[in-house]
Amino acid sequence: SWALESNEKAFFLADLGAGVCRSALRHLGVVPSTVFISHNHTDHAAELPLVLAVESLQKHRSMRVVAAPEVMLRLKTHRMHEMLSTGLPLEAFAEWMEAPEEEVLRLETEAGELQVTTYKAVHSECCFGARIVHGEIAIGWTADSAFDRSFLDILTSKTHLAVVDAREKSSQEHASFQEIKDYVASKPDVSFLGENQGCQIAIIGYGAASESPSFLEVGIPETAILRPGSVVSFAEEAGCIAAQKTLE
């Protein structure tokens, strides 16, 4: 998971899997009020019911859940099913906003307008990555996805940073480190984070520290490997100051 913050206030969270709430409180001090869920796997959505119950019903915060329509249906039908025992409608827990594929969804947040556009990932579960724009800053995110060149082309086009899921070995659910290296090498307008050329790619979702690109010595720059608490800062552009912070 990762989050966006502006002026040291977090306003957007990407996924809410097991352990993310604790990590958000540690690194951000709060669970952001806008939560995007890429898909309904446990490591991406497990804590959604509990967090909404605590933040909305106990702390009386206005929470918002954003997801592609296909994912939203799964969340409401399956992930949130246990909340039906409260006798309350799901609308009592959050505002549920669908983000149809390849359509720009505009959201008003504590940090101003946020634009979210979803794109279908390649995964066993129905999963969507996204292009997220705040002011002049654009971030692409694959969520969980097997390697798909056209998918990456979309998420790295006119984008400052692409947060990419990758593992040691390629599979039908995740891209490999080597596939991402080869992709970067083939694209003159794409580089790894820290190389400061075009869209910069950062690696996330690789698992434990012993499974990271640096530990396995696969040739990906250390600056491009995100770890819990990592911060990527963006310069002020068009009045927008933002930071992307990794939670797990």
Tab-separated table of C-alpha atoms in Angstrom:
chain	number	residue	atom	x	y	z
A	1	SER	CA	0.000	0.000	0.000
A	2	TRP	CA	0.988	3.614	-0.420
A	3	ALA	CA	-0.504	7.020	0.314
A	4	LEU	CA	-0.474	10.610	-0.870
A	5	GLU	CA	0.003	13.537	1.473
A	6	SER	CA	0.095	17.291	0.990
A	7	ASN	CA	1.473	19.737	3.535
A	8	GLU	CA	2.127	16.711	5.786
A	9	LYS	CA	-1.543	15.695	5.749
A	10	ALA	CA	-2.426	12.341	4.176
A	11	PHE	CA	-5.482	12.435	1.917
A	12	PHE	CA	-5.383	9.298	-0.265
A	13	LEU	CA	-4.660	5.631	0.453
A	14	ALA	CA	-4.086	2.912	-2.126
A	15	ASP	CA	-5.417	-0.409	-0.768
A	16	LEU	CA	-6.157	-1.481	2.784
A	17	GLY	CA	-4.896	-5.016	3.266
A	18	ALA	CA	-3.898	-6.815	6.441
A	19	GLY	CA	-1.564	-4.657	8.553
A	20	VAL	CA	-2.030	-1.465	6.543
A	21	CYS	CA	-4.066	0.373	9.193
A	22	ARG	CA	-1.290	-0.028	11.763
A	23	SER	CA	1.298	1.056	9.205
A	24	ALA	CA	-0.779	4.084	8.204
A	25	LEU	CA	-1.109	5.210	11.811
A	26	ARG	CA	2.634	4.763	12.298
A	27	HIS	CA	3.818	6.570	9.179
A	28	LEU	CA	0.939	8.994	8.517
A	29	GLY	CA	-0.720	9.418	11.910
A	30	VAL	CA	-4.114	8.731	10.359
A	31	VAL	CA	-5.945	6.523	7.883
A	32	PRO	CA	-6.654	8.804	4.894
A	33	SER	CA	-10.343	9.488	4.297
A	34	THR	CA	-10.215	8.481	0.623
A	35	VAL	CA	-9.336	4.820	0.073
A	36	PHE	CA	-8.907	3.232	-3.352
A	37	ILE	CA	-9.230	-0.558	-3.473
A	38	SER	CA	-7.617	-2.273	-6.463
A	39	HIS	CA	-9.114	-5.734	-5.850
A	40	ASN	CA	-10.703	-7.902	-3.195
A	41	HIS	CA	-7.757	-10.098	-2.201
A	42	THR	CA	-7.004	-10.182	1.527
A	43	ASP	CA	-3.639	-8.453	1.214
A	44	HIS	CA	-5.358	-5.504	-0.476
A	45	ALA	CA	-8.760	-5.177	1.195
A	46	ALA	CA	-8.858	-7.213	4.426
A	47	GLU	CA	-9.059	-4.294	6.850
A	48	LEU	CA	-11.693	-2.300	4.973
A	49	PRO	CA	-14.692	-3.363	7.128
A	50	LEU	CA	-12.951	-2.792	10.454
A	51	VAL	CA	-11.420	0.534	9.460
A	52	LEU	CA	-14.729	1.881	8.149
A	53	ALA	CA	-16.537	0.740	11.294
A	54	VAL	CA	-14.030	2.488	13.553
A	55	GLU	CA	-13.451	5.637	11.514
A	56	SER	CA	-17.088	6.223	10.484
A	57	LEU	CA	-19.158	4.883	13.367
A	58	GLN	CA	-16.845	5.537	16.327
A	59	LYS	CA	-14.765	8.513	15.227
A	60	HIS	CA	-17.539	10.008	13.049
A	61	ARG	CA	-15.199	10.686	10.141
A	62	SER	CA	-16.475	10.941	6.585
A	63	MET	CA	-14.824	8.093	4.714
A	64	ARG	CA	-14.862	7.399	0.982
A	65	VAL	CA	-14.176	4.157	-0.874
A	66	VAL	CA	-13.228	4.292	-4.558
A	67	ALA	CA	-13.045	1.252	-6.828
A	68	ALA	CA	-13.839	0.083	-10.326
A	69	PRO	CA	-17.492	-1.061	-10.595
A	70	GLU	CA	-16.569	-4.753	-10.825
A	71	VAL	CA	-14.396	-4.484	-7.715
A	72	MET	CA	-16.986	-2.402	-5.872
A	73	LEU	CA	-19.582	-5.138	-6.348
A	74	ARG	CA	-17.224	-7.691	-4.794
A	75	LEU	CA	-16.435	-5.404	-1.876
A	76	LYS	CA	-20.073	-4.716	-1.069
A	77	THR	CA	-21.242	-8.295	-1.592
A	78	HIS	CA	-18.399	-10.184	0.062
A	79	ARG	CA	-15.866	-8.015	1.910
A	80	MET	CA	-18.456	-5.892	3.724
A	81	HIS	CA	-20.978	-8.686	4.299
A	82	GLU	CA	-20.173	-8.994	8.006
A	83	MET	CA	-21.197	-5.368	8.523
A	84	LEU	CA	-24.796	-6.239	7.632
A	85	SER	CA	-25.124	-7.627	11.175
A	86	THR	CA	-25.087	-4.022	12.434
A	87	GLY	CA	-28.412	-3.421	10.742
A	88	LEU	CA	-26.984	-0.345	9.063
A	89	PRO	CA	-26.818	0.273	5.312
A	90	LEU	CA	-23.352	0.333	3.754
A	91	GLU	CA	-23.830	4.040	3.101
A	92	ALA	CA	-23.543	4.550	6.871
A	93	PHE	CA	-19.921	3.390	6.704
A	94	ALA	CA	-18.663	5.350	3.711
A	95	GLU	CA	-19.392	7.117	0.489
A	96	TRP	CA	-18.971	4.501	-2.256
A	97	MET	CA	-17.714	5.933	-5.527
A	98	GLU	CA	-17.285	3.832	-8.652
A	99	ALA	CA	-14.448	4.619	-11.051
A	100	PRO	CA	-15.404	3.112	-14.436
A	101	GLU	CA	-12.490	1.869	-16.534
A	102	GLU	CA	-10.714	4.571	-18.555
A	103	GLU	CA	-13.061	7.318	-17.322
A	104	VAL	CA	-11.733	10.206	-15.257
A	105	LEU	CA	-13.330	10.356	-11.811
A	106	ARG	CA	-12.895	13.735	-10.124
A	107	LEU	CA	-12.881	13.800	-6.330
A	108	GLU	CA	-12.738	16.694	-3.917
A	109	THR	CA	-10.319	15.931	-1.069
A	110	GLU	CA	-8.790	17.846	1.826
A	111	ALA	CA	-5.897	18.642	-0.516
A	112	GLY	CA	-7.991	19.751	-3.491
A	113	GLU	CA	-9.163	17.911	-6.581
A	114	LEU	CA	-7.911	14.396	-7.219
A	115	GLN	CA	-8.458	12.638	-10.541
A	116	VAL	CA	-8.588	8.843	-10.688
A	117	THR	CA	-8.678	6.803	-13.893
A	118	THR	CA	-8.745	3.012	-13.611
A	119	TYR	CA	-7.202	0.486	-16.008
A	120	LYS	CA	-7.676	-3.297	-15.987
A	121	ALA	CA	-4.666	-5.212	-14.659
A	122	VAL	CA	-3.700	-8.794	-15.498
A	123	HIS	CA	-4.482	-10.847	-12.408
A	124	SER	CA	-6.442	-13.893	-11.232
A	125	GLU	CA	-8.870	-11.682	-9.306
A	126	CYS	CA	-10.634	-8.781	-11.024
A	127	CYS	CA	-8.044	-6.036	-10.420
A	128	PHE	CA	-7.510	-2.470	-11.568
A	129	GLY	CA	-4.491	-0.210	-11.503
A	130	ALA	CA	-4.927	3.529	-11.811
A	131	ARG	CA	-3.564	6.837	-13.005
A	132	ILE	CA	-3.918	9.401	-10.234
A	133	VAL	CA	-3.526	13.131	-10.818
A	134	HIS	CA	-3.223	15.794	-8.122
A	135	GLY	CA	-2.565	19.275	-9.465
A	136	GLU	CA	0.207	18.855	-12.038
A	137	ILE	CA	1.498	15.630	-10.515
A	138	ALA	CA	0.532	12.307	-12.123
A	139	ILE	CA	1.199	8.870	-10.657
A	140	GLY	CA	0.617	5.531	-12.354
A	141	TRP	CA	0.075	2.376	-10.309
A	142	THR	CA	-0.147	-1.191	-11.581
A	143	ALA	CA	-1.660	-2.696	-8.409
A	144	ASP	CA	-1.107	-6.467	-8.757
A	145	SER	CA	-0.503	-7.348	-12.397
A	146	ALA	CA	1.389	-9.723	-14.634
A	147	PHE	CA	3.669	-8.057	-17.146
A	148	ASP	CA	1.688	-6.294	-19.854
A	149	ARG	CA	3.575	-3.823	-22.022
A	150	SER	CA	0.506	-1.919	-23.199
A	151	PHE	CA	-0.709	-1.598	-19.595
A	152	LEU	CA	2.646	-0.134	-18.545
A	153	ASP	CA	2.685	2.165	-21.570
A	154	ILE	CA	-0.578	3.720	-20.378
A	155	LEU	CA	0.585	4.123	-16.775
A	156	THR	CA	3.951	5.665	-17.708
A	157	SER	CA	2.610	8.066	-20.343
A	158	LYS	CA	2.684	11.709	-19.206
A	159	THR	CA	3.314	10.458	-15.692
A	160	HIS	CA	5.913	11.575	-13.147
A	161	LEU	CA	6.079	8.324	-11.186
A	162	ALA	CA	4.877	4.774	-11.848
A	163	VAL	CA	4.538	2.509	-8.813
A	164	VAL	CA	5.000	-1.006	-10.171
A	165	ASP	CA	4.307	-4.388	-8.598
A	166	ALA	CA	7.083	-6.910	-9.330
A	167	ARG	CA	8.501	-10.155	-7.965
A	168	GLU	CA	11.584	-12.278	-8.531
A	169	LYS	CA	9.831	-14.587	-10.989
A	170	SER	CA	7.272	-13.814	-13.656
A	171	SER	CA	3.806	-15.348	-13.288
A	172	GLN	CA	0.246	-14.914	-14.476
A	173	GLU	CA	-0.313	-12.539	-11.559
A	174	HIS	CA	2.923	-10.578	-11.153
A	175	ALA	CA	5.621	-9.119	-13.380
A	176	SER	CA	9.233	-10.096	-12.742
A	177	PHE	CA	12.088	-7.746	-11.891
A	178	GLN	CA	13.759	-8.726	-15.171
A	179	GLU	CA	10.657	-7.882	-17.206
A	180	ILE	CA	10.526	-4.424	-15.630
A	181	LYS	CA	14.271	-3.919	-16.210
A	182	ASP	CA	13.885	-4.866	-19.863
A	183	TYR	CA	10.895	-2.557	-20.204
A	184	VAL	CA	12.800	0.409	-18.778
A	185	ALA	CA	15.789	-0.337	-21.040
A	186	SER	CA	13.509	-0.305	-24.090
A	187	LYS	CA	11.870	3.028	-23.286
A	188	PRO	CA	13.992	6.189	-23.661
A	189	ASP	CA	11.337	8.231	-21.845
A	190	VAL	CA	11.197	5.906	-18.821
A	191	SER	CA	13.802	5.394	-16.092
A	192	PHE	CA	14.050	4.014	-12.583
A	193	LEU	CA	13.363	6.327	-9.659
A	194	GLY	CA	16.481	8.374	-8.969
A	195	GLU	CA	17.674	8.407	-12.565
A	196	ASN	CA	15.580	11.521	-13.279
A	197	GLN	CA	14.616	10.798	-16.862
A	198	GLY	CA	11.004	10.932	-18.012
A	199	CYS	CA	8.576	8.819	-16.036
A	200	GLN	CA	10.403	7.195	-13.141
A	201	ILE	CA	9.501	3.670	-12.039
A	202	ALA	CA	9.553	2.524	-8.417
A	203	ILE	CA	9.188	-1.110	-7.359
A	204	ILE	CA	6.664	-2.167	-4.719
A	205	GLY	CA	4.837	-5.326	-3.663
A	206	TYR	CA	7.834	-7.650	-3.814
A	207	GLY	CA	7.204	-9.217	-0.396
A	208	ALA	CA	9.727	-9.593	2.440
A	209	ALA	CA	13.089	-7.831	2.574
A	210	SER	CA	14.782	-11.076	1.532
A	211	GLU	CA	12.694	-10.999	-1.658
A	212	SER	CA	13.576	-7.418	-2.579
A	213	PRO	CA	15.510	-6.547	-5.753
A	214	SER	CA	18.490	-5.295	-3.729
A	215	PHE	CA	18.795	-8.513	-1.700
A	216	LEU	CA	18.564	-10.612	-4.845
A	217	GLU	CA	21.019	-8.322	-6.679
A	218	VAL	CA	19.035	-8.106	-9.885
A	219	GLY	CA	20.438	-4.754	-10.962
A	220	ILE	CA	17.589	-2.427	-10.059
A	221	PRO	CA	18.859	0.822	-8.440
A	222	GLU	CA	18.443	1.036	-4.681
A	223	THR	CA	16.680	4.386	-5.114
A	224	ALA	CA	13.883	2.653	-7.044
A	225	ILE	CA	13.027	0.082	-4.362
A	226	LEU	CA	10.259	1.271	-2.048
A	227	ARG	CA	10.151	0.057	1.548
A	228	PRO	CA	7.816	0.740	4.493
A	229	GLY	CA	8.101	4.433	5.296
A	230	SER	CA	9.758	5.376	1.990
A	231	VAL	CA	8.873	8.879	0.820
A	232	VAL	CA	8.961	10.207	-2.728
A	233	SER	CA	8.672	13.991	-2.729
A	234	PHE	CA	7.509	16.096	-5.648
A	235	ALA	CA	8.554	19.688	-6.220
A	236	GLU	CA	5.911	22.373	-6.061
A	237	GLU	CA	4.154	22.527	-9.397
A	238	ALA	CA	1.144	24.706	-10.133
A	239	GLY	CA	0.624	25.292	-6.427
A	240	CYS	CA	0.591	21.588	-5.582
A	241	ILE	CA	3.004	20.025	-3.121
A	242	ALA	CA	2.586	16.311	-2.624
A	243	ALA	CA	4.465	13.290	-1.406
A	244	GLN	CA	3.944	9.608	-2.094
A	245	LYS	CA	4.589	7.510	0.994
A	246	THR	CA	4.924	3.729	1.055
A	247	LEU	CA	3.228	1.850	3.878
A	248	GLU	CA	4.190	-1.759	3.190
